[in-house]
Amino acid sequence: MKKDDTFSGSYSYSRKHTAISNNTRNNSQATSYNSTMQKGTDSPHSAGVVQSLLTAFVSINKIKHESISNNTLSEVPVLRTAKTDMEDLISRLNQEIAVKDYLTTKVKDLEEELETTKLTSKENLHQTILMERERITQMQWDMEELRRK
């Protein structure tokens, strides 16, 4: 609803250049309508009051509905954009979580492979050292034998 729109009374609505006012004109008619309805008579005068009240009610509700519809329709693109943005953010977050999980798994695998490689290298180095010691020892024995001869 706009700033210049106002409601007053039970069935009056005023807008910048349009005015619908049933309070002053229809108060006396509404009183006669109530008394007519209580008596149970159905006069043409009471039908006019009912028609007038219904027209005012429909006009007011139509204006309210248009105002609400315009506000709602103007908010729809914003909501649609916000929903799309949220879906994009959720999609990105899910992708980042998947990448993080993949990289975490990859890091663990590489750490295990590194540890295995370290152990294998250490064993190979130890074997090589033992073989060299044995070779040196054998060479020393051979040199001892050659000296004896």
CSV table of N, CA and C in Angstrom, one decimal:
chain,number,residue,atom,x,y,z
A,1,MET,N,0.8,-1.2,0.0
A,1,MET,CA,0.0,0.0,0.0
A,1,MET,C,0.9,1.2,0.0
A,2,LYS,N,0.5,2.3,-0.7
A,2,LYS,CA,1.3,3.5,-0.8
A,2,LYS,C,1.1,4.4,0.4
A,3,LYS,N,2.0,5.3,0.6
A,3,LYS,CA,1.9,6.3,1.7
A,3,LYS,C,0.6,7.1,1.6
A,4,ASP,N,0.2,7.5,0.4
A,4,ASP,CA,-1.0,8.4,0.3
A,4,ASP,C,-2.3,7.6,0.4
A,5,ASP,N,-2.3,6.3,0.6
A,5,ASP,CA,-3.5,5.5,0.8
A,5,ASP,C,-3.9,5.5,2.2
A,6,THR,N,-5.2,5.7,2.5
A,6,THR,CA,-5.6,5.7,3.9
A,6,THR,C,-7.0,4.9,4.0
A,7,PHE,N,-7.2,4.3,5.2
A,7,PHE,CA,-8.5,3.7,5.4
A,7,PHE,C,-9.1,4.4,6.6
A,8,SER,N,-10.4,4.6,6.6
A,8,SER,CA,-11.1,5.1,7.7
A,8,SER,C,-12.5,4.5,7.8
A,9,GLY,N,-13.0,4.4,9.0
A,9,GLY,CA,-14.4,3.8,9.1
A,9,GLY,C,-14.4,2.4,8.7
A,10,SER,N,-15.6,1.9,8.5
A,10,SER,CA,-15.8,0.5,8.2
A,10,SER,C,-15.8,0.3,6.7
A,11,TYR,N,-16.2,1.3,5.9
A,11,TYR,CA,-16.2,1.1,4.4
A,11,TYR,C,-15.8,2.3,3.7
A,12,SER,N,-14.8,3.0,4.1
A,12,SER,CA,-14.4,4.2,3.3
A,12,SER,C,-12.9,4.0,3.0
A,13,TYR,N,-12.6,4.4,1.8
A,13,TYR,CA,-11.2,4.3,1.3
A,13,TYR,C,-10.9,5.6,0.5
A,14,SER,N,-9.8,6.2,0.7
A,14,SER,CA,-9.5,7.4,-0.1
A,14,SER,C,-8.1,7.2,-0.7
A,15,ARG,N,-8.0,7.6,-1.9
A,15,ARG,CA,-6.7,7.6,-2.6
A,15,ARG,C,-6.5,9.0,-3.2
A,16,LYS,N,-5.4,9.3,-3.7
A,16,LYS,CA,-5.1,10.7,-4.1
A,16,LYS,C,-6.3,11.4,-4.7
A,17,HIS,N,-6.8,10.9,-5.9
A,17,HIS,CA,-7.8,11.6,-6.6
A,17,HIS,C,-9.1,10.9,-6.6
A,18,THR,N,-9.1,9.7,-6.0
A,18,THR,CA,-10.4,8.9,-6.0
A,18,THR,C,-10.8,8.8,-4.6
A,19,ALA,N,-12.1,9.0,-4.3
A,19,ALA,CA,-12.6,8.9,-3.0
A,19,ALA,C,-13.9,8.0,-3.0
A,20,ILE,N,-13.9,7.1,-2.1
A,20,ILE,CA,-15.1,6.3,-1.9
A,20,ILE,C,-15.4,6.5,-0.4
A,21,SER,N,-16.6,7.0,-0.1
A,21,SER,CA,-17.0,7.2,1.3
A,21,SER,C,-18.4,6.8,1.5
A,22,ASN,N,-18.5,5.8,2.3
A,22,ASN,CA,-19.9,5.3,2.6
A,22,ASN,C,-20.3,5.6,4.0
A,23,ASN,N,-19.4,6.1,4.9
A,23,ASN,CA,-19.7,6.3,6.3
A,23,ASN,C,-20.8,7.4,6.4
A,24,THR,N,-20.6,8.6,5.7
A,24,THR,CA,-21.5,9.7,5.9
A,24,THR,C,-22.9,9.4,5.2
A,25,ARG,N,-22.8,8.9,4.0
A,25,ARG,CA,-24.0,8.8,3.2
A,25,ARG,C,-24.8,7.5,3.6
A,26,ASN,N,-24.1,6.5,4.0
A,26,ASN,CA,-24.8,5.2,4.3
A,26,ASN,C,-25.1,5.0,5.7
A,27,ASN,N,-24.6,5.8,6.7
A,27,ASN,CA,-24.9,5.6,8.1
A,27,ASN,C,-26.4,5.5,8.3
A,28,SER,N,-27.1,6.5,7.8
A,28,SER,CA,-28.5,6.5,8.0
A,28,SER,C,-29.2,5.4,7.2
A,29,GLN,N,-28.6,5.1,6.0
A,29,GLN,CA,-29.2,4.0,5.3
A,29,GLN,C,-28.9,2.6,6.0
A,30,ALA,N,-27.7,2.5,6.6
A,30,ALA,CA,-27.4,1.3,7.3
A,30,ALA,C,-28.3,1.1,8.5
A,31,THR,N,-28.6,2.2,9.2
A,31,THR,CA,-29.5,2.1,10.3
A,31,THR,C,-30.9,1.6,9.8
A,32,SER,N,-31.4,2.2,8.7
A,32,SER,CA,-32.7,1.8,8.2
A,32,SER,C,-32.6,0.4,7.7
A,33,TYR,N,-31.4,0.0,7.1
A,33,TYR,CA,-31.2,-1.3,6.7
A,33,TYR,C,-31.3,-2.3,7.8
A,34,ASN,N,-30.6,-2.0,8.9
A,34,ASN,CA,-30.7,-2.9,10.1
A,34,ASN,C,-32.1,-3.0,10.6
A,35,SER,N,-32.8,-1.9,10.7
A,35,SER,CA,-34.2,-2.0,11.2
A,35,SER,C,-35.1,-2.8,10.2
A,36,THR,N,-34.8,-2.6,8.9
A,36,THR,CA,-35.6,-3.3,7.9
A,36,THR,C,-35.3,-4.8,8.0
A,37,MET,N,-34.1,-5.1,8.2
A,37,MET,CA,-33.7,-6.6,8.2
A,37,MET,C,-34.2,-7.2,9.5
A,38,GLN,N,-34.3,-6.4,10.6
A,38,GLN,CA,-34.8,-7.0,11.8
A,38,GLN,C,-36.3,-7.2,11.7
A,39,LYS,N,-37.0,-6.3,11.0
A,39,LYS,CA,-38.4,-6.5,10.8
A,39,LYS,C,-38.7,-7.7,9.8
A,40,GLY,N,-37.7,-8.0,9.0
A,40,GLY,CA,-37.9,-9.1,8.1
A,40,GLY,C,-38.5,-8.7,6.8
A,41,THR,N,-38.6,-7.4,6.5
A,41,THR,CA,-39.1,-6.9,5.3
A,41,THR,C,-38.0,-6.8,4.2
A,42,ASP,N,-38.4,-6.9,3.0
A,42,ASP,CA,-37.4,-6.8,1.9
A,42,ASP,C,-37.8,-5.7,1.0
A,43,SER,N,-37.4,-4.5,1.3
A,43,SER,CA,-37.8,-3.3,0.5
A,43,SER,C,-36.8,-3.0,-0.5
A,44,PRO,N,-37.1,-2.3,-1.6
A,44,PRO,CA,-36.1,-1.8,-2.6
A,44,PRO,C,-35.1,-0.9,-1.9
A,45,HIS,N,-35.5,-0.2,-0.9
A,45,HIS,CA,-34.5,0.7,-0.3
A,45,HIS,C,-33.4,-0.1,0.4
A,46,SER,N,-33.8,-1.2,1.1
A,46,SER,CA,-32.7,-2.0,1.7
A,46,SER,C,-31.8,-2.7,0.7
A,47,ALA,N,-32.4,-3.1,-0.4
A,47,ALA,CA,-31.6,-3.7,-1.5
A,47,ALA,C,-30.5,-2.7,-2.0
A,48,GLY,N,-30.9,-1.4,-2.1
A,48,GLY,CA,-30.0,-0.3,-2.5
A,48,GLY,C,-28.9,-0.2,-1.5
A,49,VAL,N,-29.2,-0.2,-0.2
A,49,VAL,CA,-28.2,-0.1,0.8
A,49,VAL,C,-27.2,-1.3,0.7
A,50,VAL,N,-27.8,-2.5,0.6
A,50,VAL,CA,-26.9,-3.7,0.5
A,50,VAL,C,-26.0,-3.6,-0.7
A,51,GLN,N,-26.6,-3.1,-1.8
A,51,GLN,CA,-25.9,-3.0,-3.1
A,51,GLN,C,-24.8,-2.0,-2.9
A,52,SER,N,-25.1,-0.9,-2.3
A,52,SER,CA,-24.1,0.2,-2.0
A,52,SER,C,-23.0,-0.3,-1.1
A,53,LEU,N,-23.3,-1.0,-0.1
A,53,LEU,CA,-22.3,-1.6,0.8
A,53,LEU,C,-21.4,-2.6,0.1
A,54,LEU,N,-22.1,-3.5,-0.6
A,54,LEU,CA,-21.3,-4.5,-1.4
A,54,LEU,C,-20.4,-3.8,-2.4
A,55,THR,N,-20.9,-2.8,-3.1
A,55,THR,CA,-20.0,-2.1,-4.1
A,55,THR,C,-18.8,-1.5,-3.4
A,56,ALA,N,-19.0,-0.8,-2.3
A,56,ALA,CA,-17.9,-0.2,-1.5
A,56,ALA,C,-17.0,-1.3,-1.0
A,57,PHE,N,-17.5,-2.4,-0.5
A,57,PHE,CA,-16.7,-3.5,0.0
A,57,PHE,C,-15.8,-4.1,-1.1
A,58,VAL,N,-16.5,-4.4,-2.2
A,58,VAL,CA,-15.8,-4.9,-3.4
A,58,VAL,C,-14.7,-4.0,-3.9
A,59,SER,N,-15.0,-2.7,-4.0
A,59,SER,CA,-14.1,-1.7,-4.5
A,59,SER,C,-12.9,-1.6,-3.6
A,60,ILE,N,-13.1,-1.6,-2.3
A,60,ILE,CA,-12.0,-1.5,-1.3
A,60,ILE,C,-11.1,-2.7,-1.4
A,61,ASN,N,-11.8,-3.9,-1.4
A,61,ASN,CA,-11.0,-5.1,-1.4
A,61,ASN,C,-10.3,-5.3,-2.8
A,62,LYS,N,-10.9,-4.8,-3.8
A,62,LYS,CA,-10.2,-4.8,-5.1
A,62,LYS,C,-8.9,-4.0,-5.1
A,63,ILE,N,-9.0,-2.8,-4.5
A,63,ILE,CA,-7.9,-1.9,-4.4
A,63,ILE,C,-6.8,-2.5,-3.5
A,64,LYS,N,-7.3,-3.1,-2.4
A,64,LYS,CA,-6.3,-3.8,-1.5
A,64,LYS,C,-5.6,-4.9,-2.2
A,65,HIS,N,-6.4,-5.7,-2.9
A,65,HIS,CA,-5.9,-6.9,-3.6
A,65,HIS,C,-4.9,-6.5,-4.7
A,66,GLU,N,-5.2,-5.4,-5.4
A,66,GLU,CA,-4.2,-4.9,-6.4
A,66,GLU,C,-3.0,-4.4,-5.8
A,67,SER,N,-3.1,-3.7,-4.6
A,67,SER,CA,-1.9,-3.2,-3.9
A,67,SER,C,-1.1,-4.4,-3.5
A,68,ILE,N,-1.7,-5.4,-2.9
A,68,ILE,CA,-1.0,-6.6,-2.4
A,68,ILE,C,-0.4,-7.3,-3.6
A,69,SER,N,-1.2,-7.5,-4.6
A,69,SER,CA,-0.7,-8.2,-5.8
A,69,SER,C,0.5,-7.5,-6.4
A,70,ASN,N,0.5,-6.2,-6.5
A,70,ASN,CA,1.6,-5.4,-7.1
A,70,ASN,C,2.8,-5.6,-6.2
A,71,ASN,N,2.7,-5.5,-4.9
A,71,ASN,CA,3.8,-5.7,-4.0
A,71,ASN,C,4.4,-7.1,-4.1
A,72,THR,N,3.5,-8.1,-4.1
A,72,THR,CA,4.0,-9.5,-4.2
A,72,THR,C,4.6,-9.7,-5.5
A,73,LEU,N,4.0,-9.2,-6.6
A,73,LEU,CA,4.6,-9.5,-7.9
A,73,LEU,C,6.0,-8.7,-8.1
A,74,SER,N,6.1,-7.6,-7.4
A,74,SER,CA,7.4,-6.9,-7.5
A,74,SER,C,8.4,-7.6,-6.7
A,75,GLU,N,8.0,-8.3,-5.7
A,75,GLU,CA,9.0,-9.1,-4.9
A,75,GLU,C,9.4,-10.4,-5.5
A,76,VAL,N,8.6,-10.9,-6.4
A,76,VAL,CA,8.9,-12.3,-6.9
A,76,VAL,C,10.2,-12.4,-7.6
A,77,PRO,N,10.6,-11.4,-8.5
A,77,PRO,CA,12.0,-11.5,-9.1
A,77,PRO,C,13.1,-11.5,-8.0
A,78,VAL,N,12.9,-10.7,-7.0
A,78,VAL,CA,13.9,-10.6,-5.9
A,78,VAL,C,14.0,-11.9,-5.2
A,79,LEU,N,12.8,-12.5,-4.9
A,79,LEU,CA,12.8,-13.8,-4.2
A,79,LEU,C,13.4,-14.9,-5.2
A,80,ARG,N,13.1,-14.8,-6.4
A,80,ARG,CA,13.6,-15.8,-7.4
A,80,ARG,C,15.1,-15.7,-7.5
A,81,THR,N,15.6,-14.4,-7.6
A,81,THR,CA,17.0,-14.2,-7.6
A,81,THR,C,17.7,-14.7,-6.4
A,82,ALA,N,17.1,-14.4,-5.2
A,82,ALA,CA,17.7,-14.8,-3.9
A,82,ALA,C,17.7,-16.4,-3.9
A,83,LYS,N,16.6,-17.0,-4.3
A,83,LYS,CA,16.6,-18.5,-4.3
A,83,LYS,C,17.7,-19.0,-5.2
A,84,THR,N,17.8,-18.4,-6.4
A,84,THR,CA,18.9,-18.9,-7.4
A,84,THR,C,20.2,-18.7,-6.8
A,85,ASP,N,20.5,-17.6,-6.1
A,85,ASP,CA,21.7,-17.3,-5.5
A,85,ASP,C,22.0,-18.3,-4.4
A,86,MET,N,21.0,-18.6,-3.6
A,86,MET,CA,21.2,-19.6,-2.5
A,86,MET,C,21.5,-21.0,-3.1
A,87,GLU,N,20.8,-21.4,-4.2
A,87,GLU,CA,21.0,-22.6,-4.8
A,87,GLU,C,22.5,-22.7,-5.4
A,88,ASP,N,22.9,-21.6,-6.0
A,88,ASP,CA,24.3,-21.5,-6.5
A,88,ASP,C,25.3,-21.7,-5.3
A,89,LEU,N,25.0,-21.0,-4.2
A,89,LEU,CA,26.0,-21.1,-3.1
A,89,LEU,C,26.0,-22.5,-2.5
A,90,ILE,N,24.8,-23.1,-2.4
A,90,ILE,CA,24.8,-24.5,-1.9
A,90,ILE,C,25.5,-25.4,-2.8
A,91,SER,N,25.3,-25.2,-4.1
A,91,SER,CA,26.0,-26.0,-5.1
A,91,SER,C,27.5,-25.9,-5.0
A,92,ARG,N,28.0,-24.6,-4.9
A,92,ARG,CA,29.4,-24.4,-4.7
A,92,ARG,C,29.9,-25.0,-3.4
A,93,LEU,N,29.2,-24.8,-2.3
A,93,LEU,CA,29.6,-25.4,-1.1
A,93,LEU,C,29.7,-26.9,-1.2
A,94,ASN,N,28.8,-27.6,-1.8
A,94,ASN,CA,28.8,-29.0,-2.0
A,94,ASN,C,30.0,-29.4,-2.8
A,95,GLN,N,30.3,-28.6,-3.9
A,95,GLN,CA,31.5,-28.9,-4.7
A,95,GLN,C,32.8,-28.8,-3.9
A,96,GLU,N,32.9,-27.7,-3.1
A,96,GLU,CA,34.0,-27.5,-2.2
A,96,GLU,C,34.2,-28.6,-1.2
A,97,ILE,N,33.1,-29.0,-0.6
A,97,ILE,CA,33.2,-30.1,0.3
A,97,ILE,C,33.7,-31.4,-0.3
A,98,ALA,N,33.2,-31.7,-1.6
A,98,ALA,CA,33.6,-32.8,-2.3
A,98,ALA,C,35.1,-32.7,-2.6
A,99,VAL,N,35.6,-31.6,-3.1
A,99,VAL,CA,37.0,-31.4,-3.4
A,99,VAL,C,37.8,-31.5,-2.1
A,100,LYS,N,37.3,-30.9,-1.0
A,100,LYS,CA,38.1,-31.0,0.3
A,100,LYS,C,38.2,-32.5,0.7
A,101,ASP,N,37.1,-33.3,0.6
A,101,ASP,CA,37.2,-34.7,0.9
A,101,ASP,C,38.1,-35.4,0.0
A,102,TYR,N,38.1,-35.1,-1.3
A,102,TYR,CA,39.0,-35.8,-2.2
A,102,TYR,C,40.4,-35.5,-1.9
A,103,LEU,N,40.7,-34.2,-1.6
A,103,LEU,CA,42.1,-33.8,-1.3
A,103,LEU,C,42.6,-34.4,0.0
A,104,THR,N,41.7,-34.4,1.0
A,104,THR,CA,42.0,-35.1,2.3
A,104,THR,C,42.4,-36.5,2.1
A,105,THR,N,41.6,-37.2,1.3
A,105,THR,CA,41.9,-38.6,1.0
A,105,THR,C,43.2,-38.8,0.3
A,106,LYS,N,43.4,-37.9,-0.7
A,106,LYS,CA,44.6,-37.9,-1.5
A,106,LYS,C,45.9,-37.7,-0.6
A,107,VAL,N,45.7,-36.7,0.3
A,107,VAL,CA,46.8,-36.4,1.2
A,107,VAL,C,47.1,-37.6,2.1
A,108,LYS,N,46.1,-38.2,2.6
A,108,LYS,CA,46.3,-39.4,3.5
A,108,LYS,C,47.0,-40.5,2.7
A,109,ASP,N,46.5,-40.7,1.4
A,109,ASP,CA,47.2,-41.8,0.6
A,109,ASP,C,48.6,-41.4,0.3
A,110,LEU,N,48.9,-40.2,0.1
A,110,LEU,CA,50.3,-39.8,-0.2
A,110,LEU,C,51.2,-39.9,1.1
A,111,GLU,N,50.6,-39.6,2.2
A,111,GLU,CA,51.3,-39.7,3.5
A,111,GLU,C,51.7,-41.2,3.7
A,112,GLU,N,50.7,-42.1,3.5
A,112,GLU,CA,50.9,-43.5,3.6
A,112,GLU,C,52.0,-44.0,2.6
A,113,GLU,N,51.9,-43.5,1.4
A,113,GLU,CA,52.9,-43.9,0.4
A,113,GLU,C,54.3,-43.4,0.8
A,114,LEU,N,54.3,-42.2,1.3
A,114,LEU,CA,55.6,-41.6,1.8
A,114,LEU,C,56.2,-42.4,2.9
A,115,GLU,N,55.3,-42.8,3.8
A,115,GLU,CA,55.8,-43.7,5.0
A,115,GLU,C,56.3,-45.0,4.5
A,116,THR,N,55.6,-45.6,3.5
A,116,THR,CA,56.0,-46.9,3.0
A,116,THR,C,57.3,-46.7,2.2
A,117,THR,N,57.5,-45.7,1.5
A,117,THR,CA,58.7,-45.4,0.7
A,117,THR,C,59.9,-45.2,1.7
A,118,LYS,N,59.6,-44.5,2.8
A,118,LYS,CA,60.7,-44.2,3.8
A,118,LYS,C,61.1,-45.6,4.4
A,119,LEU,N,60.2,-46.4,4.7
A,119,LEU,CA,60.5,-47.7,5.3
A,119,LEU,C,61.3,-48.6,4.3
A,120,THR,N,60.8,-48.6,3.1
A,120,THR,CA,61.5,-49.4,2.0
A,120,THR,C,62.9,-48.8,1.8
A,121,SER,N,63.0,-47.5,1.7
A,121,SER,CA,64.4,-46.9,1.5
A,121,SER,C,65.3,-47.2,2.6
A,122,LYS,N,64.8,-47.2,3.8
A,122,LYS,CA,65.6,-47.5,5.0
A,122,LYS,C,66.1,-48.9,5.0
A,123,GLU,N,65.1,-49.8,4.7
A,123,GLU,CA,65.5,-51.2,4.6
A,123,GLU,C,66.5,-51.5,3.5
A,124,ASN,N,66.3,-50.8,2.3
A,124,ASN,CA,67.3,-51.0,1.2
A,124,ASN,C,68.7,-50.4,1.6
A,125,LEU,N,68.7,-49.3,2.3
A,125,LEU,CA,69.9,-48.7,2.7
A,125,LEU,C,70.6,-49.6,3.7
A,126,HIS,N,69.9,-50.2,4.6
A,126,HIS,CA,70.4,-51.1,5.6
A,126,HIS,C,71.0,-52.3,4.9
A,127,GLN,N,70.2,-52.9,3.9
A,127,GLN,CA,70.7,-54.0,3.2
A,127,GLN,C,72.0,-53.7,2.4
A,128,THR,N,72.0,-52.5,1.8
A,128,THR,CA,73.2,-52.1,1.1
A,128,THR,C,74.4,-52.0,2.0
A,129,ILE,N,74.2,-51.4,3.2
A,129,ILE,CA,75.3,-51.2,4.1
A,129,ILE,C,75.8,-52.6,4.5
A,130,LEU,N,74.9,-53.5,4.8
A,130,LEU,CA,75.3,-54.9,5.2
A,130,LEU,C,76.1,-55.6,4.1
A,131,MET,N,75.7,-55.4,2.8
A,131,MET,CA,76.3,-56.0,1.7
A,131,MET,C,77.7,-55.4,1.5
A,132,GLU,N,77.9,-54.1,1.7
A,132,GLU,CA,79.2,-53.4,1.6
A,132,GLU,C,80.1,-53.9,2.7
A,133,ARG,N,79.6,-54.0,3.9
A,133,ARG,CA,80.4,-54.5,5.0
A,133,ARG,C,80.9,-55.9,4.7
A,134,GLU,N,80.0,-56.7,4.2
A,134,GLU,CA,80.4,-58.1,3.9
A,134,GLU,C,81.4,-58.1,2.8
A,135,ARG,N,81.2,-57.3,1.8
A,135,ARG,CA,82.2,-57.2,0.7
A,135,ARG,C,83.6,-56.8,1.2
A,136,ILE,N,83.5,-55.7,2.1
A,136,ILE,CA,84.8,-55.2,2.6
A,136,ILE,C,85.5,-56.3,3.5
A,137,THR,N,84.7,-57.0,4.3
A,137,THR,CA,85.2,-58.0,5.1
A,137,THR,C,85.8,-59.2,4.2
A,138,GLN,N,85.1,-59.5,3.2
A,138,GLN,CA,85.6,-60.5,2.3
A,138,GLN,C,86.9,-60.1,1.6
A,139,MET,N,86.9,-58.8,1.2
A,139,MET,CA,88.1,-58.3,0.6
A,139,MET,C,89.3,-58.3,1.6
A,140,GLN,N,89.0,-58.0,2.8
A,140,GLN,CA,90.1,-58.1,3.8
A,140,GLN,C,90.6,-59.5,4.0
A,141,TRP,N,89.7,-60.4,4.0
A,141,TRP,CA,90.1,-61.8,4.2
A,141,TRP,C,90.9,-62.3,3.0
A,142,ASP,N,90.5,-61.8,1.8
A,142,ASP,CA,91.3,-62.1,0.6
A,142,ASP,C,92.7,-61.5,0.7
A,143,MET,N,92.8,-60.3,1.1
A,143,MET,CA,94.1,-59.6,1.3
A,143,MET,C,95.0,-60.4,2.3
A,144,GLU,N,94.4,-60.8,3.4
A,144,GLU,CA,95.1,-61.6,4.4
A,144,GLU,C,95.7,-62.9,3.8
A,145,GLU,N,94.9,-63.5,3.0
A,145,GLU,CA,95.3,-64.7,2.4
A,145,GLU,C,96.5,-64.5,1.4
A,146,LEU,N,96.3,-63.4,0.7
A,146,LEU,CA,97.4,-63.1,-0.3
A,146,LEU,C,98.7,-62.8,0.4
A,147,ARG,N,98.7,-62.2,1.5
A,147,ARG,CA,99.9,-61.8,2.3
A,147,ARG,C,100.5,-63.1,2.9
A,148,ARG,N,99.8,-64.0,3.2
A,148,ARG,CA,100.3,-65.3,3.8
A,148,ARG,C,101.0,-66.0,2.7
A,149,LYS,N,100.6,-66.0,1.6
A,149,LYS,CA,101.3,-66.8,0.5
A,149,LYS,C,102.5,-66.1,0.1
